[in-house]
Amino acid sequence: MYKGIIFDLDGVICFTDRYHYQAWKKLADERGIPFDEEDNKRLRGVSRMDSLDIILEKADRAYTDEEKARMAEEKNDTYRALLEQMGPADLSDEVRNTLRELRNRGYKLAIGSSSKNTKTILARIGLSDFFDAISDGTNITRSKPDPEVFLKAAEFIGEDPKDCMVVEDADAGIEAACAGGFDSAGIGDAAANAKATYRMRKFSDLLEIAK
Ligand code: B16
Ligand code: MG
């Protein structure tokens, strides 16, 4: 029986992963850098600058640190403009009801996201005050697959990693959970990850896993 559940944000609680892709795609297309949905899989759960480095592996020239900083900012501006269209309707009934039921069952619930936009997104979907703790890109120095973001989340809710489960859609996130000593439940792409403790087809499967 777990005491805490730590949720990744993009691709688990809501579908902002689509907006990350659109924003990176625009940046890559404008510079003639090949980038598609397959390349995008490697960016899930990875920080903004590390994501840019992965995209630039296919660029035909080197970019200076200054250029890279500007590109990361440009991508974030595009991404944040896309977030402006989000509202409470972008939180599905399934996710909302499952979270409520897990709360009723007595679990401590936390966010463990690499994103520096986490609080903006939670506000948009009406979950600002819902979670017991938020660990995100603003309180870490190393992004997934390093376990720091989840270890901080466990610390914030006062629980040991062995008593917490991580819910993730990214291979980097499942790796991070393993490295931190957490059990994990994989959804989406991460459902196929052999290192995940549980495989989910849909978010409400958590009600079977966390009884
Ligand atoms: P930002 P997660 C991650 O969020 C995304 O999966 C990843 O694609 C993104 O680069 C990263 O956040 C940083 O996001 O640019 O908003 O700081 O999946 O860990 O919730
Ligand atoms: Mg994710």
PDB file of C-alpha atoms and ligand atoms in Angstrom:
ATOM      1  CA  MET A   1       0.000   0.000   0.000  1.00  0.00           C
ATOM      2  CA  TYR A   2       1.482   3.321  -1.078  1.00  0.00           C
ATOM      3  CA  LYS A   3       1.221   6.528   0.940  1.00  0.00           C
ATOM      4  CA  GLY A   4       1.966   8.980  -1.844  1.00  0.00           C
ATOM      5  CA  ILE A   5       1.478   9.197  -5.611  1.00  0.00           C
ATOM      6  CA  ILE A   6       3.669  11.503  -7.707  1.00  0.00           C
ATOM      7  CA  PHE A   7       2.329  12.545 -11.106  1.00  0.00           C
ATOM      8  CA  ASP A   8       4.228  13.756 -14.104  1.00  0.00           C
ATOM      9  CA  LEU A   9       2.319  16.650 -15.716  1.00  0.00           C
ATOM     10  CA  ASP A  10       2.782  16.866 -19.512  1.00  0.00           C
ATOM     11  CA  GLY A  11       1.245  13.761 -21.073  1.00  0.00           C
ATOM     12  CA  VAL A  12      -0.168  12.404 -17.800  1.00  0.00           C
ATOM     13  CA  ILE A  13      -2.456  14.993 -16.168  1.00  0.00           C
ATOM     14  CA  CYS A  14      -3.020  16.964 -19.386  1.00  0.00           C
ATOM     15  CA  PHE A  15      -1.980  16.996 -23.025  1.00  0.00           C
ATOM     16  CA  THR A  16       0.460  19.888 -23.045  1.00  0.00           C
ATOM     17  CA  ASP A  17       2.955  17.453 -24.629  1.00  0.00           C
ATOM     18  CA  ARG A  18       1.173  18.291 -27.922  1.00  0.00           C
ATOM     19  CA  TYR A  19       1.945  21.977 -27.449  1.00  0.00           C
ATOM     20  CA  HIS A  20       5.604  21.244 -26.627  1.00  0.00           C
ATOM     21  CA  TYR A  21       5.808  19.379 -29.947  1.00  0.00           C
ATOM     22  CA  GLN A  22       4.101  22.145 -31.940  1.00  0.00           C
ATOM     23  CA  ALA A  23       6.393  24.798 -30.452  1.00  0.00           C
ATOM     24  CA  TRP A  24       9.598  22.823 -31.131  1.00  0.00           C
ATOM     25  CA  LYS A  25       8.350  21.888 -34.617  1.00  0.00           C
ATOM     26  CA  LYS A  26       7.839  25.551 -35.535  1.00  0.00           C
ATOM     27  CA  LEU A  27      11.347  26.428 -34.335  1.00  0.00           C
ATOM     28  CA  ALA A  28      12.945  23.500 -36.182  1.00  0.00           C
ATOM     29  CA  ASP A  29      10.982  24.077 -39.425  1.00  0.00           C
ATOM     30  CA  GLU A  30      11.930  27.752 -39.532  1.00  0.00           C
ATOM     31  CA  ARG A  31      15.605  26.743 -39.435  1.00  0.00           C
ATOM     32  CA  GLY A  32      15.343  23.761 -41.767  1.00  0.00           C
ATOM     33  CA  ILE A  33      16.229  21.290 -39.013  1.00  0.00           C
ATOM     34  CA  PRO A  34      14.577  17.859 -39.504  1.00  0.00           C
ATOM     35  CA  PHE A  35      12.234  17.110 -36.599  1.00  0.00           C
ATOM     36  CA  ASP A  36       9.244  14.768 -36.397  1.00  0.00           C
ATOM     37  CA  GLU A  37       7.001  12.940 -33.878  1.00  0.00           C
ATOM     38  CA  GLU A  38       9.582  10.155 -33.570  1.00  0.00           C
ATOM     39  CA  ASP A  39      12.356  12.641 -32.650  1.00  0.00           C
ATOM     40  CA  ASN A  40       9.903  14.263 -30.238  1.00  0.00           C
ATOM     41  CA  LYS A  41       9.638  11.094 -28.139  1.00  0.00           C
ATOM     42  CA  ARG A  42      13.177  11.700 -26.901  1.00  0.00           C
ATOM     43  CA  LEU A  43      12.146  15.116 -25.546  1.00  0.00           C
ATOM     44  CA  ARG A  44       9.471  13.832 -23.171  1.00  0.00           C
ATOM     45  CA  GLY A  45      10.381  14.630 -19.573  1.00  0.00           C
ATOM     46  CA  VAL A  46      13.668  16.257 -20.634  1.00  0.00           C
ATOM     47  CA  SER A  47      14.442  19.895 -19.728  1.00  0.00           C
ATOM     48  CA  ARG A  48      14.098  22.730 -22.257  1.00  0.00           C
ATOM     49  CA  MET A  49      17.851  23.148 -22.899  1.00  0.00           C
ATOM     50  CA  ASP A  50      18.486  19.386 -23.062  1.00  0.00           C
ATOM     51  CA  SER A  51      15.553  19.126 -25.511  1.00  0.00           C
ATOM     52  CA  LEU A  52      17.123  21.806 -27.713  1.00  0.00           C
ATOM     53  CA  ASP A  53      20.463  19.961 -27.708  1.00  0.00           C
ATOM     54  CA  ILE A  54      18.674  16.800 -28.904  1.00  0.00           C
ATOM     55  CA  ILE A  55      16.959  18.744 -31.741  1.00  0.00           C
ATOM     56  CA  LEU A  56      20.254  20.353 -32.778  1.00  0.00           C
ATOM     57  CA  GLU A  57      21.874  16.927 -33.243  1.00  0.00           C
ATOM     58  CA  LYS A  58      20.266  17.041 -36.713  1.00  0.00           C
ATOM     59  CA  ALA A  59      21.225  20.659 -37.503  1.00  0.00           C
ATOM     60  CA  ASP A  60      23.767  21.229 -40.266  1.00  0.00           C
ATOM     61  CA  ARG A  61      25.689  23.810 -38.311  1.00  0.00           C
ATOM     62  CA  ALA A  62      26.768  24.496 -34.723  1.00  0.00           C
ATOM     63  CA  TYR A  63      24.904  27.107 -32.668  1.00  0.00           C
ATOM     64  CA  THR A  64      26.542  29.338 -30.039  1.00  0.00           C
ATOM     65  CA  ASP A  65      25.348  29.292 -26.412  1.00  0.00           C
ATOM     66  CA  GLU A  66      23.849  32.735 -26.978  1.00  0.00           C
ATOM     67  CA  GLU A  67      21.905  31.541 -30.023  1.00  0.00           C
ATOM     68  CA  LYS A  68      20.733  28.495 -28.084  1.00  0.00           C
ATOM     69  CA  ALA A  69      19.515  30.612 -25.171  1.00  0.00           C
ATOM     70  CA  ARG A  70      17.515  32.769 -27.644  1.00  0.00           C
ATOM     71  CA  MET A  71      16.066  29.678 -29.338  1.00  0.00           C
ATOM     72  CA  ALA A  72      14.966  28.187 -26.001  1.00  0.00           C
ATOM     73  CA  GLU A  73      13.298  31.480 -25.137  1.00  0.00           C
ATOM     74  CA  GLU A  74      11.595  31.640 -28.528  1.00  0.00           C
ATOM     75  CA  LYS A  75      10.268  28.091 -28.107  1.00  0.00           C
ATOM     76  CA  ASN A  76       8.981  28.926 -24.646  1.00  0.00           C
ATOM     77  CA  ASP A  77       7.203  32.040 -25.972  1.00  0.00           C
ATOM     78  CA  THR A  78       5.464  29.928 -28.647  1.00  0.00           C
ATOM     79  CA  TYR A  79       4.595  27.287 -26.044  1.00  0.00           C
ATOM     80  CA  ARG A  80       3.191  29.821 -23.577  1.00  0.00           C
ATOM     81  CA  ALA A  81       1.071  31.394 -26.329  1.00  0.00           C
ATOM     82  CA  LEU A  82      -0.405  27.931 -26.995  1.00  0.00           C
ATOM     83  CA  LEU A  83      -1.091  27.472 -23.254  1.00  0.00           C
ATOM     84  CA  GLU A  84      -3.287  30.585 -23.327  1.00  0.00           C
ATOM     85  CA  GLN A  85      -6.012  28.646 -25.101  1.00  0.00           C
ATOM     86  CA  MET A  86      -6.201  26.115 -22.238  1.00  0.00           C
ATOM     87  CA  GLY A  87      -8.926  26.121 -19.626  1.00  0.00           C
ATOM     88  CA  PRO A  88     -10.614  23.806 -17.087  1.00  0.00           C
ATOM     89  CA  ALA A  89     -12.142  21.835 -20.002  1.00  0.00           C
ATOM     90  CA  ASP A  90      -8.619  20.599 -20.814  1.00  0.00           C
ATOM     91  CA  LEU A  91      -8.675  18.503 -17.650  1.00  0.00           C
ATOM     92  CA  SER A  92     -10.621  15.383 -18.595  1.00  0.00           C
ATOM     93  CA  ASP A  93     -13.437  14.101 -16.386  1.00  0.00           C
ATOM     94  CA  GLU A  94     -11.543  10.825 -16.113  1.00  0.00           C
ATOM     95  CA  VAL A  95      -8.421  12.489 -14.698  1.00  0.00           C
ATOM     96  CA  ARG A  96     -10.421  14.820 -12.426  1.00  0.00           C
ATOM     97  CA  ASN A  97     -12.564  11.997 -10.992  1.00  0.00           C
ATOM     98  CA  THR A  98      -9.623   9.621 -10.555  1.00  0.00           C
ATOM     99  CA  LEU A  99      -7.600  12.269  -8.700  1.00  0.00           C
ATOM    100  CA  ARG A 100     -10.567  12.986  -6.413  1.00  0.00           C
ATOM    101  CA  GLU A 101     -11.074   9.312  -5.663  1.00  0.00           C
ATOM    102  CA  LEU A 102      -7.361   8.813  -4.874  1.00  0.00           C
ATOM    103  CA  ARG A 103      -7.554  11.796  -2.527  1.00  0.00           C
ATOM    104  CA  ASN A 104     -10.645  10.248  -0.849  1.00  0.00           C
ATOM    105  CA  ARG A 105      -8.697   7.022  -0.381  1.00  0.00           C
ATOM    106  CA  GLY A 106      -6.156   8.958   1.686  1.00  0.00           C
ATOM    107  CA  TYR A 107      -3.162   9.168  -0.661  1.00  0.00           C
ATOM    108  CA  LYS A 108      -0.913  12.213  -0.594  1.00  0.00           C
ATOM    109  CA  LEU A 109      -0.768  13.531  -4.158  1.00  0.00           C
ATOM    110  CA  ALA A 110       2.146  15.461  -5.673  1.00  0.00           C
ATOM    111  CA  ILE A 111       3.370  16.714  -9.039  1.00  0.00           C
ATOM    112  CA  GLY A 112       6.847  15.780 -10.304  1.00  0.00           C
ATOM    113  CA  SER A 113       7.381  17.641 -13.583  1.00  0.00           C
ATOM    114  CA  SER A 114      10.490  18.927 -15.360  1.00  0.00           C
ATOM    115  CA  SER A 115       8.505  21.917 -16.601  1.00  0.00           C
ATOM    116  CA  LYS A 116       9.088  25.479 -15.425  1.00  0.00           C
ATOM    117  CA  ASN A 117       5.539  26.225 -16.641  1.00  0.00           C
ATOM    118  CA  THR A 118       3.911  23.767 -14.227  1.00  0.00           C
ATOM    119  CA  LYS A 119       2.128  26.331 -12.049  1.00  0.00           C
ATOM    120  CA  THR A 120       0.773  28.212 -15.079  1.00  0.00           C
ATOM    121  CA  ILE A 121      -0.651  24.973 -16.482  1.00  0.00           C
ATOM    122  CA  LEU A 122      -2.174  23.856 -13.171  1.00  0.00           C
ATOM    123  CA  ALA A 123      -3.848  27.274 -12.851  1.00  0.00           C
ATOM    124  CA  ARG A 124      -5.263  27.001 -16.383  1.00  0.00           C
ATOM    125  CA  ILE A 125      -6.840  23.585 -15.757  1.00  0.00           C
ATOM    126  CA  GLY A 126      -8.160  24.543 -12.315  1.00  0.00           C
ATOM    127  CA  LEU A 127      -5.785  22.446 -10.191  1.00  0.00           C
ATOM    128  CA  SER A 128      -3.720  25.217  -8.559  1.00  0.00           C
ATOM    129  CA  ASP A 129      -4.654  24.249  -5.004  1.00  0.00           C
ATOM    130  CA  PHE A 130      -5.324  20.553  -5.493  1.00  0.00           C
ATOM    131  CA  PHE A 131      -1.952  18.852  -4.958  1.00  0.00           C
ATOM    132  CA  ASP A 132      -0.241  18.438  -1.587  1.00  0.00           C
ATOM    133  CA  ALA A 133       3.080  19.419  -3.151  1.00  0.00           C
ATOM    134  CA  ILE A 134       4.561  20.540  -6.450  1.00  0.00           C
ATOM    135  CA  SER A 135       8.090  19.643  -7.472  1.00  0.00           C
ATOM    136  CA  ASP A 136       8.940  21.067 -10.901  1.00  0.00           C
ATOM    137  CA  GLY A 137      11.579  22.587 -13.166  1.00  0.00           C
ATOM    138  CA  THR A 138      11.919  25.565 -10.810  1.00  0.00           C
ATOM    139  CA  ASN A 139      13.257  23.529  -7.857  1.00  0.00           C
ATOM    140  CA  ILE A 140      15.662  21.134  -9.585  1.00  0.00           C
ATOM    141  CA  THR A 141      19.112  21.349 -11.122  1.00  0.00           C
ATOM    142  CA  ARG A 142      19.027  18.061 -13.063  1.00  0.00           C
ATOM    143  CA  SER A 143      16.119  16.898 -15.219  1.00  0.00           C
ATOM    144  CA  LYS A 144      14.781  13.353 -15.735  1.00  0.00           C
ATOM    145  CA  PRO A 145      16.225  10.671 -16.039  1.00  0.00           C
ATOM    146  CA  ASP A 146      17.884  12.031 -12.887  1.00  0.00           C
ATOM    147  CA  PRO A 147      15.559  11.250  -9.943  1.00  0.00           C
ATOM    148  CA  GLU A 148      15.899  14.705  -8.318  1.00  0.00           C
ATOM    149  CA  VAL A 149      12.404  15.964  -9.217  1.00  0.00           C
ATOM    150  CA  PHE A 150      10.719  12.891  -7.691  1.00  0.00           C
ATOM    151  CA  LEU A 151      12.993  12.773  -4.623  1.00  0.00           C
ATOM    152  CA  LYS A 152      12.067  16.422  -3.956  1.00  0.00           C
ATOM    153  CA  ALA A 153       8.357  15.622  -4.394  1.00  0.00           C
ATOM    154  CA  ALA A 154       8.623  12.759  -1.869  1.00  0.00           C
ATOM    155  CA  GLU A 155      10.480  15.036   0.532  1.00  0.00           C
ATOM    156  CA  PHE A 156       7.806  17.766   0.134  1.00  0.00           C
ATOM    157  CA  ILE A 157       5.034  15.317   1.115  1.00  0.00           C
ATOM    158  CA  GLY A 158       7.177  13.805   3.889  1.00  0.00           C
ATOM    159  CA  GLU A 159       7.234  10.253   2.513  1.00  0.00           C
ATOM    160  CA  ASP A 160       9.966   7.766   1.675  1.00  0.00           C
ATOM    161  CA  PRO A 161      10.410   6.865  -2.041  1.00  0.00           C
ATOM    162  CA  LYS A 162       9.609   3.221  -1.266  1.00  0.00           C
ATOM    163  CA  ASP A 163       6.158   4.343  -0.074  1.00  0.00           C
ATOM    164  CA  CYS A 164       5.430   6.371  -3.211  1.00  0.00           C
ATOM    165  CA  MET A 165       4.501   5.518  -6.779  1.00  0.00           C
ATOM    166  CA  VAL A 166       5.380   7.662  -9.794  1.00  0.00           C
ATOM    167  CA  VAL A 167       2.986   7.978 -12.761  1.00  0.00           C
ATOM    168  CA  GLU A 168       4.823   8.734 -16.029  1.00  0.00           C
ATOM    169  CA  ASP A 169       4.377   8.864 -19.812  1.00  0.00           C
ATOM    170  CA  ALA A 170       8.099   9.162 -20.620  1.00  0.00           C
ATOM    171  CA  ASP A 171      10.905   6.612 -20.636  1.00  0.00           C
ATOM    172  CA  ALA A 172      13.134   9.254 -19.009  1.00  0.00           C
ATOM    173  CA  GLY A 173      10.576   9.484 -16.200  1.00  0.00           C
ATOM    174  CA  ILE A 174      10.437   5.719 -15.638  1.00  0.00           C
ATOM    175  CA  GLU A 175      14.263   5.686 -15.531  1.00  0.00           C
ATOM    176  CA  ALA A 176      14.169   8.530 -12.995  1.00  0.00           C
ATOM    177  CA  ALA A 177      11.625   6.710 -10.829  1.00  0.00           C
ATOM    178  CA  CYS A 178      13.771   3.525 -10.817  1.00  0.00           C
ATOM    179  CA  ALA A 179      16.926   5.492 -10.020  1.00  0.00           C
ATOM    180  CA  GLY A 180      15.150   7.120  -7.062  1.00  0.00           C
ATOM    181  CA  GLY A 181      13.834   3.847  -5.629  1.00  0.00           C
ATOM    182  CA  PHE A 182      10.176   4.443  -6.593  1.00  0.00           C
ATOM    183  CA  ASP A 183       7.677   2.033  -8.084  1.00  0.00           C
ATOM    184  CA  SER A 184       6.216   3.431 -11.297  1.00  0.00           C
ATOM    185  CA  ALA A 185       3.125   3.207 -13.469  1.00  0.00           C
ATOM    186  CA  GLY A 186       3.671   3.840 -17.187  1.00  0.00           C
ATOM    187  CA  ILE A 187       0.999   5.346 -19.433  1.00  0.00           C
ATOM    188  CA  GLY A 188       1.187   6.166 -23.164  1.00  0.00           C
ATOM    189  CA  ASP A 189       4.677   5.539 -24.559  1.00  0.00           C
ATOM    190  CA  ALA A 190       5.959   4.561 -21.104  1.00  0.00           C
ATOM    191  CA  ALA A 191       3.395   1.748 -20.810  1.00  0.00           C
ATOM    192  CA  ALA A 192       5.737  -0.325 -22.979  1.00  0.00           C
ATOM    193  CA  ASN A 193       8.743   0.329 -20.733  1.00  0.00           C
ATOM    194  CA  ALA A 194       9.890  -2.956 -19.169  1.00  0.00           C
ATOM    195  CA  LYS A 195      11.181  -1.085 -16.117  1.00  0.00           C
ATOM    196  CA  ALA A 196       7.698   0.221 -15.200  1.00  0.00           C
ATOM    197  CA  THR A 197       6.161  -1.609 -12.231  1.00  0.00           C
ATOM    198  CA  TYR A 198       2.652  -1.262 -13.726  1.00  0.00           C
ATOM    199  CA  ARG A 199       1.361  -0.715 -17.258  1.00  0.00           C
ATOM    200  CA  MET A 200      -1.667   1.545 -17.682  1.00  0.00           C
ATOM    201  CA  ARG A 201      -3.993   1.727 -20.681  1.00  0.00           C
ATOM    202  CA  LYS A 202      -5.903   4.664 -19.237  1.00  0.00           C
ATOM    203  CA  PHE A 203      -5.574   7.066 -16.320  1.00  0.00           C
ATOM    204  CA  SER A 204      -8.403   5.489 -14.304  1.00  0.00           C
ATOM    205  CA  ASP A 205      -6.425   2.194 -14.180  1.00  0.00           C
ATOM    206  CA  LEU A 206      -4.805   3.837 -11.142  1.00  0.00           C
ATOM    207  CA  LEU A 207      -7.928   3.012  -9.160  1.00  0.00           C
ATOM    208  CA  GLU A 208      -7.050  -0.674  -9.575  1.00  0.00           C
ATOM    209  CA  ILE A 209      -3.334  -0.192  -8.871  1.00  0.00           C
ATOM    210  CA  ALA A 210      -3.752   2.043  -5.806  1.00  0.00           C
ATOM    211  CA  LYS A 211      -6.596   0.380  -3.897  1.00  0.00           C
TER     212      LYS A 211
HETATM  213  P1  B16 B   1       9.393  23.699 -19.899  1.00  0.00           P
HETATM  214  P2  B16 B   1       6.999  16.695 -17.712  1.00  0.00           P
HETATM  215  C1  B16 B   1       8.509  18.133 -19.355  1.00  0.00           C
HETATM  216  O1  B16 B   1       7.409  18.004 -18.533  1.00  0.00           O
HETATM  217  C2  B16 B   1       8.133  17.866 -20.813  1.00  0.00           C
HETATM  218  O2  B16 B   1       7.772  16.500 -20.983  1.00  0.00           O
HETATM  219  C3  B16 B   1       9.306  18.179 -21.691  1.00  0.00           C
HETATM  220  O3  B16 B   1       8.959  17.967 -23.045  1.00  0.00           O
HETATM  221  C4  B16 B   1       9.729  19.635 -21.477  1.00  0.00           C
HETATM  222  O4  B16 B   1      10.854  19.963 -22.262  1.00  0.00           O
HETATM  223  C5  B16 B   1      10.052  19.834 -19.996  1.00  0.00           C
HETATM  224  O5  B16 B   1       8.922  19.496 -19.224  1.00  0.00           O
HETATM  225  C6  B16 B   1      10.439  21.267 -19.686  1.00  0.00           C
HETATM  226  O6  B16 B   1       9.336  22.104 -19.874  1.00  0.00           O
HETATM  227  O7  B16 B   1      10.046  24.115 -21.161  1.00  0.00           O
HETATM  228  O8  B16 B   1       7.927  24.080 -19.805  1.00  0.00           O
HETATM  229  O9  B16 B   1      10.154  24.125 -18.666  1.00  0.00           O
HETATM  230  O10 B16 B   1       6.678  15.646 -18.738  1.00  0.00           O
HETATM  231  O11 B16 B   1       8.186  16.378 -16.817  1.00  0.00           O
HETATM  232  O12 B16 B   1       5.800  17.177 -16.936  1.00  0.00           O
HETATM  233 MG    MG B   2       5.462  13.781 -19.346  1.00  0.00          MG
END
